[in-house]
Amino acid sequence: MEQPENHAQHYSESRFWNKLARYAKKAGSEVVEKALWLYYGAQDPKTPAWAKTVMIGALGYFIFPLDAIPDFAPLVGYTDDLGMIVAAIGTVAMHISDETKTKAREKMQQWFG
């Protein structure tokens, strides 16, 4: 699997929110929740720069239109996105605060009920 940092150039906040708005239900709550952990973790001023780089790189992969498995592929389209997100979380887990998880959970509640 490619390093998340290689995809950081594809990240933008507006592209992230646009992809989530279009594909949140299709991607599923697991992918969306973990992506939100990374998003809110990257916004946290206490997160070190190296961890933000990993987070933003994984989010860049998530929104990059040409992934290893196309997102429109039935059942498996988001497995590579989830894999990249989970790998990034494993790397930066100590910098994902309870506050960050609460923000993600609140956003999930708004979207999925």
mmCIF file of N, CA and C in Angstrom:
data_model
loop_
_atom_site.group_PDB
_atom_site.id
_atom_site.type_symbol
_atom_site.label_atom_id
_atom_site.label_comp_id
_atom_site.label_asym_id
_atom_site.label_seq_id
_atom_site.Cartn_x
_atom_site.Cartn_y
_atom_site.Cartn_z
ATOM 1 N N MET A 1 0.840 -1.168 0.000
ATOM 2 C CA MET A 1 0.000 0.000 0.000
ATOM 3 C C MET A 1 0.890 1.239 0.000
ATOM 4 N N GLU A 2 0.494 2.235 -0.789
ATOM 5 C CA GLU A 2 1.268 3.468 -0.858
ATOM 6 C C GLU A 2 1.198 4.229 0.460
ATOM 7 N N GLN A 3 2.213 5.042 0.703
ATOM 8 C CA GLN A 3 2.237 5.866 1.901
ATOM 9 C C GLN A 3 1.204 6.985 1.768
ATOM 10 N N PRO A 4 0.468 7.293 2.843
ATOM 11 C CA PRO A 4 -0.536 8.349 2.775
ATOM 12 C C PRO A 4 0.037 9.701 2.388
ATOM 13 N N GLU A 5 1.281 9.986 2.793
ATOM 14 C CA GLU A 5 1.864 11.290 2.508
ATOM 15 C C GLU A 5 1.907 11.573 1.005
ATOM 16 N N ASN A 6 2.011 10.519 0.182
ATOM 17 C CA ASN A 6 2.081 10.698 -1.261
ATOM 18 C C ASN A 6 0.789 11.273 -1.831
ATOM 19 N N HIS A 7 -0.294 11.173 -1.108
ATOM 20 C CA HIS A 7 -1.587 11.642 -1.584
ATOM 21 C C HIS A 7 -1.993 12.972 -0.972
ATOM 22 N N ALA A 8 -1.163 13.538 -0.127
ATOM 23 C CA ALA A 8 -1.504 14.795 0.543
ATOM 24 C C ALA A 8 -1.783 15.911 -0.458
ATOM 25 N N GLN A 9 -1.126 15.890 -1.601
ATOM 26 C CA GLN A 9 -1.331 16.940 -2.598
ATOM 27 C C GLN A 9 -2.751 16.922 -3.159
ATOM 28 N N HIS A 10 -3.473 15.810 -3.012
ATOM 29 C CA HIS A 10 -4.830 15.701 -3.534
ATOM 30 C C HIS A 10 -5.875 16.152 -2.521
ATOM 31 N N TYR A 11 -5.427 16.448 -1.312
ATOM 32 C CA TYR A 11 -6.368 16.810 -0.249
ATOM 33 C C TYR A 11 -6.741 18.277 -0.305
ATOM 34 N N SER A 12 -8.008 18.535 -0.126
ATOM 35 C CA SER A 12 -8.494 19.877 0.179
ATOM 36 C C SER A 12 -9.742 19.689 1.024
ATOM 37 N N GLU A 13 -9.976 20.621 1.894
ATOM 38 C CA GLU A 13 -11.121 20.507 2.790
ATOM 39 C C GLU A 13 -12.430 20.441 2.005
ATOM 40 N N SER A 14 -12.557 21.261 0.978
ATOM 41 C CA SER A 14 -13.801 21.262 0.204
ATOM 42 C C SER A 14 -13.990 19.939 -0.544
ATOM 43 N N ARG A 15 -12.926 19.369 -1.091
ATOM 44 C CA ARG A 15 -13.044 18.077 -1.787
ATOM 45 C C ARG A 15 -13.400 16.969 -0.808
ATOM 46 N N PHE A 16 -12.860 17.039 0.421
ATOM 47 C CA PHE A 16 -13.189 16.051 1.441
ATOM 48 C C PHE A 16 -14.678 16.088 1.750
ATOM 49 N N TRP A 17 -15.214 17.282 2.048
ATOM 50 C CA TRP A 17 -16.633 17.396 2.395
ATOM 51 C C TRP A 17 -17.520 17.059 1.213
ATOM 52 N N ASN A 18 -17.105 17.412 0.000
ATOM 53 C CA ASN A 18 -17.891 17.057 -1.184
ATOM 54 C C ASN A 18 -17.991 15.549 -1.352
ATOM 55 N N LYS A 19 -16.875 14.847 -1.169
ATOM 56 C CA LYS A 19 -16.906 13.385 -1.320
ATOM 57 C C LYS A 19 -17.779 12.768 -0.235
ATOM 58 N N LEU A 20 -17.633 13.229 0.991
ATOM 59 C CA LEU A 20 -18.467 12.680 2.065
ATOM 60 C C LEU A 20 -19.944 12.938 1.790
ATOM 61 N N ALA A 21 -20.272 14.130 1.326
ATOM 62 C CA ALA A 21 -21.671 14.455 1.054
ATOM 63 C C ALA A 21 -22.244 13.549 -0.028
ATOM 64 N N ARG A 22 -21.460 13.249 -1.044
ATOM 65 C CA ARG A 22 -21.941 12.425 -2.155
ATOM 66 C C ARG A 22 -21.973 10.939 -1.821
ATOM 67 N N TYR A 23 -21.012 10.459 -1.034
ATOM 68 C CA TYR A 23 -20.841 9.019 -0.893
ATOM 69 C C TYR A 23 -20.953 8.484 0.533
ATOM 70 N N ALA A 24 -21.356 9.310 1.493
ATOM 71 C CA ALA A 24 -21.365 8.870 2.893
ATOM 72 C C ALA A 24 -22.183 7.601 3.088
ATOM 73 N N LYS A 25 -23.377 7.557 2.583
ATOM 74 C CA LYS A 25 -24.227 6.376 2.781
ATOM 75 C C LYS A 25 -23.668 5.168 2.046
ATOM 76 N N LYS A 26 -23.157 5.390 0.851
ATOM 77 C CA LYS A 26 -22.601 4.294 0.064
ATOM 78 C C LYS A 26 -21.308 3.761 0.688
ATOM 79 N N ALA A 27 -20.449 4.659 1.174
ATOM 80 C CA ALA A 27 -19.180 4.241 1.783
ATOM 81 C C ALA A 27 -19.424 3.519 3.096
ATOM 82 N N GLY A 28 -20.453 3.932 3.808
ATOM 83 C CA GLY A 28 -20.788 3.285 5.067
ATOM 84 C C GLY A 28 -20.236 4.019 6.266
ATOM 85 N N SER A 29 -20.863 3.759 7.385
ATOM 86 C CA SER A 29 -20.520 4.498 8.594
ATOM 87 C C SER A 29 -19.102 4.221 9.078
ATOM 88 N N GLU A 30 -18.594 3.030 8.858
ATOM 89 C CA GLU A 30 -17.227 2.705 9.308
ATOM 90 C C GLU A 30 -16.194 3.592 8.611
ATOM 91 N N VAL A 31 -16.282 3.691 7.301
ATOM 92 C CA VAL A 31 -15.342 4.517 6.537
ATOM 93 C C VAL A 31 -15.508 5.983 6.919
ATOM 94 N N VAL A 32 -16.740 6.439 6.975
ATOM 95 C CA VAL A 32 -17.001 7.845 7.253
ATOM 96 C C VAL A 32 -16.522 8.228 8.650
ATOM 97 N N GLU A 33 -16.831 7.409 9.649
ATOM 98 C CA GLU A 33 -16.406 7.732 11.011
ATOM 99 C C GLU A 33 -14.888 7.847 11.114
ATOM 100 N N LYS A 34 -14.186 6.900 10.542
ATOM 101 C CA LYS A 34 -12.724 6.919 10.618
ATOM 102 C C LYS A 34 -12.150 8.085 9.825
ATOM 103 N N ALA A 35 -12.757 8.412 8.691
ATOM 104 C CA ALA A 35 -12.307 9.579 7.927
ATOM 105 C C ALA A 35 -12.508 10.850 8.749
ATOM 106 N N LEU A 36 -13.613 10.923 9.479
ATOM 107 C CA LEU A 36 -13.861 12.084 10.336
ATOM 108 C C LEU A 36 -12.869 12.152 11.486
ATOM 109 N N TRP A 37 -12.460 11.012 12.025
ATOM 110 C CA TRP A 37 -11.410 11.016 13.053
ATOM 111 C C TRP A 37 -10.171 11.710 12.512
ATOM 112 N N LEU A 38 -9.783 11.323 11.285
ATOM 113 C CA LEU A 38 -8.583 11.923 10.692
ATOM 114 C C LEU A 38 -8.793 13.405 10.402
ATOM 115 N N TYR A 39 -9.952 13.740 9.879
ATOM 116 C CA TYR A 39 -10.242 15.135 9.557
ATOM 117 C C TYR A 39 -10.167 16.002 10.810
ATOM 118 N N TYR A 40 -10.914 15.619 11.835
ATOM 119 C CA TYR A 40 -10.919 16.429 13.056
ATOM 120 C C TYR A 40 -9.581 16.356 13.787
ATOM 121 N N GLY A 41 -8.900 15.246 13.700
ATOM 122 C CA GLY A 41 -7.564 15.145 14.294
ATOM 123 C C GLY A 41 -6.584 16.095 13.631
ATOM 124 N N ALA A 42 -6.691 16.242 12.322
ATOM 125 C CA ALA A 42 -5.807 17.160 11.592
ATOM 126 C C ALA A 42 -6.130 18.617 11.910
ATOM 127 N N GLN A 43 -7.352 18.895 12.347
ATOM 128 C CA GLN A 43 -7.748 20.256 12.714
ATOM 129 C C GLN A 43 -7.292 20.628 14.125
ATOM 130 N N ASP A 44 -6.982 19.638 14.930
ATOM 131 C CA ASP A 44 -6.637 19.862 16.338
ATOM 132 C C ASP A 44 -5.251 20.510 16.438
ATOM 133 N N PRO A 45 -5.154 21.676 17.062
ATOM 134 C CA PRO A 45 -3.850 22.348 17.169
ATOM 135 C C PRO A 45 -2.829 21.559 18.004
ATOM 136 N N LYS A 46 -3.297 20.617 18.823
ATOM 137 C CA LYS A 46 -2.374 19.804 19.628
ATOM 138 C C LYS A 46 -1.759 18.653 18.832
ATOM 139 N N THR A 47 -2.277 18.371 17.654
ATOM 140 C CA THR A 47 -1.734 17.293 16.828
ATOM 141 C C THR A 47 -0.415 17.739 16.215
ATOM 142 N N PRO A 48 0.652 16.939 16.393
ATOM 143 C CA PRO A 48 1.947 17.329 15.810
ATOM 144 C C PRO A 48 1.909 17.334 14.271
ATOM 145 N N ALA A 49 2.790 18.128 13.699
ATOM 146 C CA ALA A 49 2.822 18.299 12.244
ATOM 147 C C ALA A 49 2.989 16.971 11.511
ATOM 148 N N TRP A 50 3.854 16.072 12.006
ATOM 149 C CA TRP A 50 4.070 14.799 11.306
ATOM 150 C C TRP A 50 2.784 13.978 11.276
ATOM 151 N N ALA A 51 2.000 14.016 12.378
ATOM 152 C CA ALA A 51 0.750 13.257 12.433
ATOM 153 C C ALA A 51 -0.290 13.889 11.502
ATOM 154 N N LYS A 52 -0.320 15.221 11.441
ATOM 155 C CA LYS A 52 -1.235 15.900 10.517
ATOM 156 C C LYS A 52 -0.915 15.512 9.079
ATOM 157 N N THR A 53 0.370 15.388 8.765
ATOM 158 C CA THR A 53 0.784 14.994 7.419
ATOM 159 C C THR A 53 0.241 13.612 7.069
ATOM 160 N N VAL A 54 0.331 12.680 8.002
ATOM 161 C CA VAL A 54 -0.202 11.327 7.781
ATOM 162 C C VAL A 54 -1.719 11.387 7.608
ATOM 163 N N MET A 55 -2.391 12.141 8.471
ATOM 164 C CA MET A 55 -3.850 12.249 8.414
ATOM 165 C C MET A 55 -4.310 12.843 7.084
ATOM 166 N N ILE A 56 -3.702 13.936 6.702
ATOM 167 C CA ILE A 56 -4.082 14.610 5.463
ATOM 168 C C ILE A 56 -3.740 13.752 4.254
ATOM 169 N N GLY A 57 -2.631 13.024 4.326
ATOM 170 C CA GLY A 57 -2.278 12.120 3.233
ATOM 171 C C GLY A 57 -3.313 11.028 3.043
ATOM 172 N N ALA A 58 -3.790 10.444 4.141
ATOM 173 C CA ALA A 58 -4.817 9.402 4.052
ATOM 174 C C ALA A 58 -6.125 9.980 3.519
ATOM 175 N N LEU A 59 -6.465 11.184 3.947
ATOM 176 C CA LEU A 59 -7.673 11.832 3.435
ATOM 177 C C LEU A 59 -7.517 12.184 1.961
ATOM 178 N N GLY A 60 -6.303 12.541 1.550
ATOM 179 C CA GLY A 60 -6.031 12.787 0.130
ATOM 180 C C GLY A 60 -6.262 11.537 -0.689
ATOM 181 N N TYR A 61 -5.851 10.383 -0.162
ATOM 182 C CA TYR A 61 -6.106 9.116 -0.852
ATOM 183 C C TYR A 61 -7.608 8.865 -0.937
ATOM 184 N N PHE A 62 -8.307 9.141 0.158
ATOM 185 C CA PHE A 62 -9.751 8.928 0.211
ATOM 186 C C PHE A 62 -10.476 9.718 -0.877
ATOM 187 N N ILE A 63 -10.058 10.955 -1.126
ATOM 188 C CA ILE A 63 -10.753 11.775 -2.115
ATOM 189 C C ILE A 63 -10.140 11.683 -3.511
ATOM 190 N N PHE A 64 -8.985 11.037 -3.633
ATOM 191 C CA PHE A 64 -8.338 10.901 -4.940
ATOM 192 C C PHE A 64 -9.234 10.069 -5.854
ATOM 193 N N PRO A 65 -9.531 10.561 -7.057
ATOM 194 C CA PRO A 65 -10.489 9.854 -7.914
ATOM 195 C C PRO A 65 -9.993 8.527 -8.497
ATOM 196 N N LEU A 66 -8.707 8.285 -8.497
ATOM 197 C CA LEU A 66 -8.183 7.054 -9.104
ATOM 198 C C LEU A 66 -7.571 6.159 -8.039
ATOM 199 N N ASP A 67 -8.406 5.448 -7.254
ATOM 200 C CA ASP A 67 -7.814 4.556 -6.272
ATOM 201 C C ASP A 67 -7.592 3.167 -6.808
ATOM 202 N N ALA A 68 -6.983 2.356 -5.958
ATOM 203 C CA ALA A 68 -6.665 0.979 -6.350
ATOM 204 C C ALA A 68 -7.915 0.205 -6.720
ATOM 205 N N ILE A 69 -8.983 0.410 -5.959
ATOM 206 C CA ILE A 69 -10.270 -0.223 -6.253
ATOM 207 C C ILE A 69 -11.264 0.911 -6.460
ATOM 208 N N PRO A 70 -11.853 1.014 -7.645
ATOM 209 C CA PRO A 70 -12.780 2.125 -7.900
ATOM 210 C C PRO A 70 -13.919 2.146 -6.888
ATOM 211 N N ASP A 71 -14.262 3.338 -6.414
ATOM 212 C CA ASP A 71 -15.291 3.480 -5.395
ATOM 213 C C ASP A 71 -16.663 3.007 -5.866
ATOM 214 N N PHE A 72 -16.890 2.994 -7.158
ATOM 215 C CA PHE A 72 -18.202 2.587 -7.647
ATOM 216 C C PHE A 72 -18.340 1.068 -7.759
ATOM 217 N N ALA A 73 -17.256 0.312 -7.508
ATOM 218 C CA ALA A 73 -17.324 -1.161 -7.571
ATOM 219 C C ALA A 73 -18.215 -1.670 -6.438
ATOM 220 N N PRO A 74 -19.219 -2.468 -6.767
ATOM 221 C CA PRO A 74 -20.141 -2.953 -5.739
ATOM 222 C C PRO A 74 -19.417 -3.730 -4.639
ATOM 223 N N LEU A 75 -19.791 -3.470 -3.401
ATOM 224 C CA LEU A 75 -19.327 -4.156 -2.193
ATOM 225 C C LEU A 75 -17.876 -3.908 -1.806
ATOM 226 N N VAL A 76 -16.983 -3.719 -2.753
ATOM 227 C CA VAL A 76 -15.560 -3.600 -2.411
ATOM 228 C C VAL A 76 -14.972 -2.233 -2.731
ATOM 229 N N GLY A 77 -15.765 -1.327 -3.230
ATOM 230 C CA GLY A 77 -15.264 -0.042 -3.711
ATOM 231 C C GLY A 77 -14.550 0.813 -2.687
ATOM 232 N N TYR A 78 -14.868 0.655 -1.424
ATOM 233 C CA TYR A 78 -14.250 1.489 -0.406
ATOM 234 C C TYR A 78 -13.291 0.718 0.492
ATOM 235 N N THR A 79 -13.000 -0.533 0.164
ATOM 236 C CA THR A 79 -12.103 -1.310 1.025
ATOM 237 C C THR A 79 -10.693 -0.750 1.023
ATOM 238 N N ASP A 80 -10.211 -0.276 -0.121
ATOM 239 C CA ASP A 80 -8.865 0.306 -0.142
ATOM 240 C C ASP A 80 -8.830 1.621 0.614
ATOM 241 N N ASP A 81 -9.911 2.409 0.511
ATOM 242 C CA ASP A 81 -9.984 3.662 1.274
ATOM 243 C C ASP A 81 -9.953 3.360 2.767
ATOM 244 N N LEU A 82 -10.762 2.400 3.201
ATOM 245 C CA LEU A 82 -10.784 2.030 4.614
ATOM 246 C C LEU A 82 -9.419 1.504 5.052
ATOM 247 N N GLY A 83 -8.768 0.706 4.206
ATOM 248 C CA GLY A 83 -7.435 0.196 4.530
ATOM 249 C C GLY A 83 -6.433 1.311 4.743
ATOM 250 N N MET A 84 -6.445 2.308 3.888
ATOM 251 C CA MET A 84 -5.529 3.445 4.019
ATOM 252 C C MET A 84 -5.858 4.240 5.272
ATOM 253 N N ILE A 85 -7.142 4.451 5.519
ATOM 254 C CA ILE A 85 -7.561 5.209 6.696
ATOM 255 C C ILE A 85 -7.165 4.473 7.973
ATOM 256 N N VAL A 86 -7.403 3.170 8.023
ATOM 257 C CA VAL A 86 -7.058 2.380 9.212
ATOM 258 C C VAL A 86 -5.540 2.357 9.422
ATOM 259 N N ALA A 87 -4.768 2.243 8.345
ATOM 260 C CA ALA A 87 -3.303 2.274 8.472
ATOM 261 C C ALA A 87 -2.847 3.616 9.044
ATOM 262 N N ALA A 88 -3.449 4.695 8.568
ATOM 263 C CA ALA A 88 -3.091 6.019 9.087
ATOM 264 C C ALA A 88 -3.474 6.142 10.561
ATOM 265 N N ILE A 89 -4.663 5.656 10.916
ATOM 266 C CA ILE A 89 -5.093 5.717 12.311
ATOM 267 C C ILE A 89 -4.148 4.920 13.195
ATOM 268 N N GLY A 90 -3.704 3.760 12.716
ATOM 269 C CA GLY A 90 -2.748 2.965 13.478
ATOM 270 C C GLY A 90 -1.459 3.727 13.737
ATOM 271 N N THR A 91 -1.073 4.553 12.801
ATOM 272 C CA THR A 91 0.159 5.329 12.924
ATOM 273 C C THR A 91 0.000 6.514 13.869
ATOM 274 N N VAL A 92 -1.175 7.125 13.874
ATOM 275 C CA VAL A 92 -1.365 8.372 14.636
ATOM 276 C C VAL A 92 -2.362 8.227 15.784
ATOM 277 N N ALA A 93 -2.709 7.022 16.147
ATOM 278 C CA ALA A 93 -3.772 6.770 17.139
ATOM 279 C C ALA A 93 -3.584 7.565 18.427
ATOM 280 N N MET A 94 -2.366 7.710 18.873
ATOM 281 C CA MET A 94 -2.131 8.425 20.133
ATOM 282 C C MET A 94 -2.460 9.911 20.026
ATOM 283 N N HIS A 95 -2.664 10.400 18.801
ATOM 284 C CA HIS A 95 -2.971 11.814 18.588
ATOM 285 C C HIS A 95 -4.425 12.033 18.172
ATOM 286 N N ILE A 96 -5.248 11.005 18.297
ATOM 287 C CA ILE A 96 -6.682 11.142 18.049
ATOM 288 C C ILE A 96 -7.351 11.158 19.419
ATOM 289 N N SER A 97 -7.716 12.337 19.841
ATOM 290 C CA SER A 97 -8.233 12.546 21.201
ATOM 291 C C SER A 97 -9.688 12.110 21.323
ATOM 292 N N ASP A 98 -10.120 11.987 22.560
ATOM 293 C CA ASP A 98 -11.529 11.695 22.822
ATOM 294 C C ASP A 98 -12.410 12.820 22.289
ATOM 295 N N GLU A 99 -11.927 14.048 22.380
ATOM 296 C CA GLU A 99 -12.664 15.195 21.845
ATOM 297 C C GLU A 99 -12.860 15.058 20.329
ATOM 298 N N THR A 100 -11.823 14.619 19.635
ATOM 299 C CA THR A 100 -11.896 14.392 18.190
ATOM 300 C C THR A 100 -12.932 13.318 17.881
ATOM 301 N N LYS A 101 -12.914 12.230 18.630
ATOM 302 C CA LYS A 101 -13.878 11.139 18.413
ATOM 303 C C LYS A 101 -15.300 11.601 18.709
ATOM 304 N N THR A 102 -15.458 12.466 19.699
ATOM 305 C CA THR A 102 -16.783 13.002 20.026
ATOM 306 C C THR A 102 -17.308 13.860 18.884
ATOM 307 N N LYS A 103 -16.460 14.714 18.309
ATOM 308 C CA LYS A 103 -16.873 15.528 17.160
ATOM 309 C C LYS A 103 -17.309 14.636 16.007
ATOM 310 N N ALA A 104 -16.544 13.586 15.748
ATOM 311 C CA ALA A 104 -16.887 12.659 14.668
ATOM 312 C C ALA A 104 -18.218 11.964 14.961
ATOM 313 N N ARG A 105 -18.401 11.529 16.188
ATOM 314 C CA ARG A 105 -19.636 10.845 16.576
ATOM 315 C C ARG A 105 -20.843 11.778 16.419
ATOM 316 N N GLU A 106 -20.679 13.044 16.791
ATOM 317 C CA GLU A 106 -21.761 14.015 16.641
ATOM 318 C C GLU A 106 -22.119 14.233 15.172
ATOM 319 N N LYS A 107 -21.111 14.319 14.322
ATOM 320 C CA LYS A 107 -21.361 14.485 12.884
ATOM 321 C C LYS A 107 -22.036 13.231 12.320
ATOM 322 N N MET A 108 -21.595 12.068 12.776
ATOM 323 C CA MET A 108 -22.219 10.806 12.345
ATOM 324 C C MET A 108 -23.693 10.774 12.754
ATOM 325 N N GLN A 109 -23.975 11.248 13.950
ATOM 326 C CA GLN A 109 -25.359 11.284 14.445
ATOM 327 C C GLN A 109 -26.212 12.183 13.561
ATOM 328 N N GLN A 110 -25.659 13.309 13.123
ATOM 329 C CA GLN A 110 -26.389 14.222 12.235
ATOM 330 C C GLN A 110 -26.716 13.531 10.907
ATOM 331 N N TRP A 111 -25.744 12.802 10.367
ATOM 332 C CA TRP A 111 -25.901 12.202 9.055
ATOM 333 C C TRP A 111 -26.676 10.897 9.057
ATOM 334 N N PHE A 112 -26.372 10.048 9.998
ATOM 335 C CA PHE A 112 -26.928 8.696 9.968
ATOM 336 C C PHE A 112 -28.023 8.473 11.010
ATOM 337 N N GLY A 113 -28.211 9.424 11.915
ATOM 338 C CA GLY A 113 -29.238 9.283 12.947
ATOM 339 C C GLY A 113 -28.871 8.388 14.070
#
